[in-house]
N, C-alpha and C. Protein backbone atom coordinates (compact mmCIF):
# COMPACT_ATOMS: atom_id res chain seq x y z
N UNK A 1 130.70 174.16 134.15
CA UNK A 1 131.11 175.53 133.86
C UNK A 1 132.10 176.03 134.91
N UNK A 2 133.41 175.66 134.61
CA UNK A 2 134.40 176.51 135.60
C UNK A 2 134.26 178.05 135.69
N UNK A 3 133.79 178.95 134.66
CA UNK A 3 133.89 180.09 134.64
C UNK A 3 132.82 180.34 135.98
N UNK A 4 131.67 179.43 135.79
CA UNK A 4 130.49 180.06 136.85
C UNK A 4 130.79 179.85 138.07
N UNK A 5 131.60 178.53 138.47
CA UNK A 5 132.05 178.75 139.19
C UNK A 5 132.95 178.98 140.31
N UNK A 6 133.97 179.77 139.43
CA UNK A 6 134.78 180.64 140.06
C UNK A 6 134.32 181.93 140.61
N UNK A 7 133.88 182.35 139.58
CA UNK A 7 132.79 183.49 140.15
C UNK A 7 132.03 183.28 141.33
N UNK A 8 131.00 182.50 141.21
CA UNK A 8 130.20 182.03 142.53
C UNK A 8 131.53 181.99 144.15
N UNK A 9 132.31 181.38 143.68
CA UNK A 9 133.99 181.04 144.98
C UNK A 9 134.16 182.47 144.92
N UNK A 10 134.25 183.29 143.78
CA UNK A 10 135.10 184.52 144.35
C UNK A 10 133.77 184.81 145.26
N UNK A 11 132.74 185.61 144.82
CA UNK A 11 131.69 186.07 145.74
C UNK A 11 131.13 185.82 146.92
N UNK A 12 131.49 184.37 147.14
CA UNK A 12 131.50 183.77 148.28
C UNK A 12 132.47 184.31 149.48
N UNK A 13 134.06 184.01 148.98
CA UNK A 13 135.09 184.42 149.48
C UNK A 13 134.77 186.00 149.78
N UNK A 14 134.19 186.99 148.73
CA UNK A 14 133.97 188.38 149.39
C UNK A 14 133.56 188.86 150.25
N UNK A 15 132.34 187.74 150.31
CA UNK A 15 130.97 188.20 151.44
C UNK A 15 131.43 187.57 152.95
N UNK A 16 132.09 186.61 152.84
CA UNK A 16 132.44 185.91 153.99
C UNK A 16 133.95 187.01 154.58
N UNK A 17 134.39 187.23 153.79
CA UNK A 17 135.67 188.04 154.36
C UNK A 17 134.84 189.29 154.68
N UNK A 18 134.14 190.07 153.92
CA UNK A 18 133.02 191.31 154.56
C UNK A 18 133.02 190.73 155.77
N UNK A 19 131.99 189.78 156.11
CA UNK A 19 131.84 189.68 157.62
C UNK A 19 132.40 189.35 158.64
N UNK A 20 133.36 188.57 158.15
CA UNK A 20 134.60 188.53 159.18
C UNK A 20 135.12 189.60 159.55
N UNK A 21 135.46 190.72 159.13
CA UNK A 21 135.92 191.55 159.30
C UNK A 21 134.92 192.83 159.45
N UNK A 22 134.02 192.67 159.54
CA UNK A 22 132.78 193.51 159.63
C UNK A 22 132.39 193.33 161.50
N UNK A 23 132.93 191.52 161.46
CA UNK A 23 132.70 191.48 163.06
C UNK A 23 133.76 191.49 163.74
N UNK A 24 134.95 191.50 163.43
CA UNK A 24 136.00 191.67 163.94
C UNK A 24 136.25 192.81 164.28
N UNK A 25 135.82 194.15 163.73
CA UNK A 25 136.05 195.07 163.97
C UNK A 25 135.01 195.67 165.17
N UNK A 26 133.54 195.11 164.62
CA UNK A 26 132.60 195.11 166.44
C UNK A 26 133.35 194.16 167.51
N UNK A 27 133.45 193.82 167.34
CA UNK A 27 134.24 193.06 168.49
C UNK A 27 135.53 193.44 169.31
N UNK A 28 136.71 194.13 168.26
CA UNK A 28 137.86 194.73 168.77
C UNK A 28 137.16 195.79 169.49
N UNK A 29 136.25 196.88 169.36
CA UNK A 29 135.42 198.22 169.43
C UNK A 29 135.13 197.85 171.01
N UNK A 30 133.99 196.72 170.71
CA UNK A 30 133.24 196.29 172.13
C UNK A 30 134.54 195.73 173.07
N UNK A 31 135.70 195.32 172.69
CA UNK A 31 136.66 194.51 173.64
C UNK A 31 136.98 195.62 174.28
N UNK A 32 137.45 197.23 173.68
CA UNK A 32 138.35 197.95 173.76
C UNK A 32 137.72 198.64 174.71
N UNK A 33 136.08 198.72 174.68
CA UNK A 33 135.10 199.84 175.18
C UNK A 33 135.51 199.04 177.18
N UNK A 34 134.83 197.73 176.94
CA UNK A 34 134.79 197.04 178.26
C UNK A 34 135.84 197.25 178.51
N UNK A 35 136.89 196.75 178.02
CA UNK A 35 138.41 196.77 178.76
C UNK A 35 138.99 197.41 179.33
N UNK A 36 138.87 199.28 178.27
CA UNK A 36 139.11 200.33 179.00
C UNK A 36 138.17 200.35 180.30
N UNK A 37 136.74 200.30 180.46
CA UNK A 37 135.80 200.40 181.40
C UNK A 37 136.35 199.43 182.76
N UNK A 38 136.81 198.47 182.34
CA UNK A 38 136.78 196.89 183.46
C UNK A 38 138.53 197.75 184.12
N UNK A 39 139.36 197.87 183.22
CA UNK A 39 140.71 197.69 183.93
C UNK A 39 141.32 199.19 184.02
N UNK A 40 140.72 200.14 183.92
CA UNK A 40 141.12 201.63 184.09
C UNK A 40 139.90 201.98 184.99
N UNK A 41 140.17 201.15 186.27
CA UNK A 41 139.57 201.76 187.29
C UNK A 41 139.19 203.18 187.34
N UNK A 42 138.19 203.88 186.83
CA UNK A 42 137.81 205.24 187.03
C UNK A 42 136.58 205.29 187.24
N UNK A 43 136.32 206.10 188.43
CA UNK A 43 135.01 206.01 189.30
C UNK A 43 134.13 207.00 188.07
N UNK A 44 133.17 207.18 186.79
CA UNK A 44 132.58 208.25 186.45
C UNK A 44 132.03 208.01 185.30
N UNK A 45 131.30 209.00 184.72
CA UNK A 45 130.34 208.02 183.43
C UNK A 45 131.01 207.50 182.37
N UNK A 46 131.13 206.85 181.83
CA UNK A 46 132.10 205.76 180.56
C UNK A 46 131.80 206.95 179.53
């Protein structure tokens, strides 16, 4: 059954791109948080 699964590939392809980009975006967030914190030396609460 090609129809089933293409379907099954597309849904696959959805859920996997969701989380790629679900963690890519925690990740840019958390890079941006430390980075500012680590290399903008400022003595005071984050």
């Amino acid at each position: 059954m090609p129809h089933t699964d293409r379907l099954l590939f597309a849904a696959g392809l959805a859920c996997v791109g969701y989380v790629v980009i679900t963690h890519v975006m925690v990740l840019t967030v958390t890079f941006r948080r430390t980075g500012s914190m680590g290399t903008a030396s400022q003595s005071g609460p984050p």
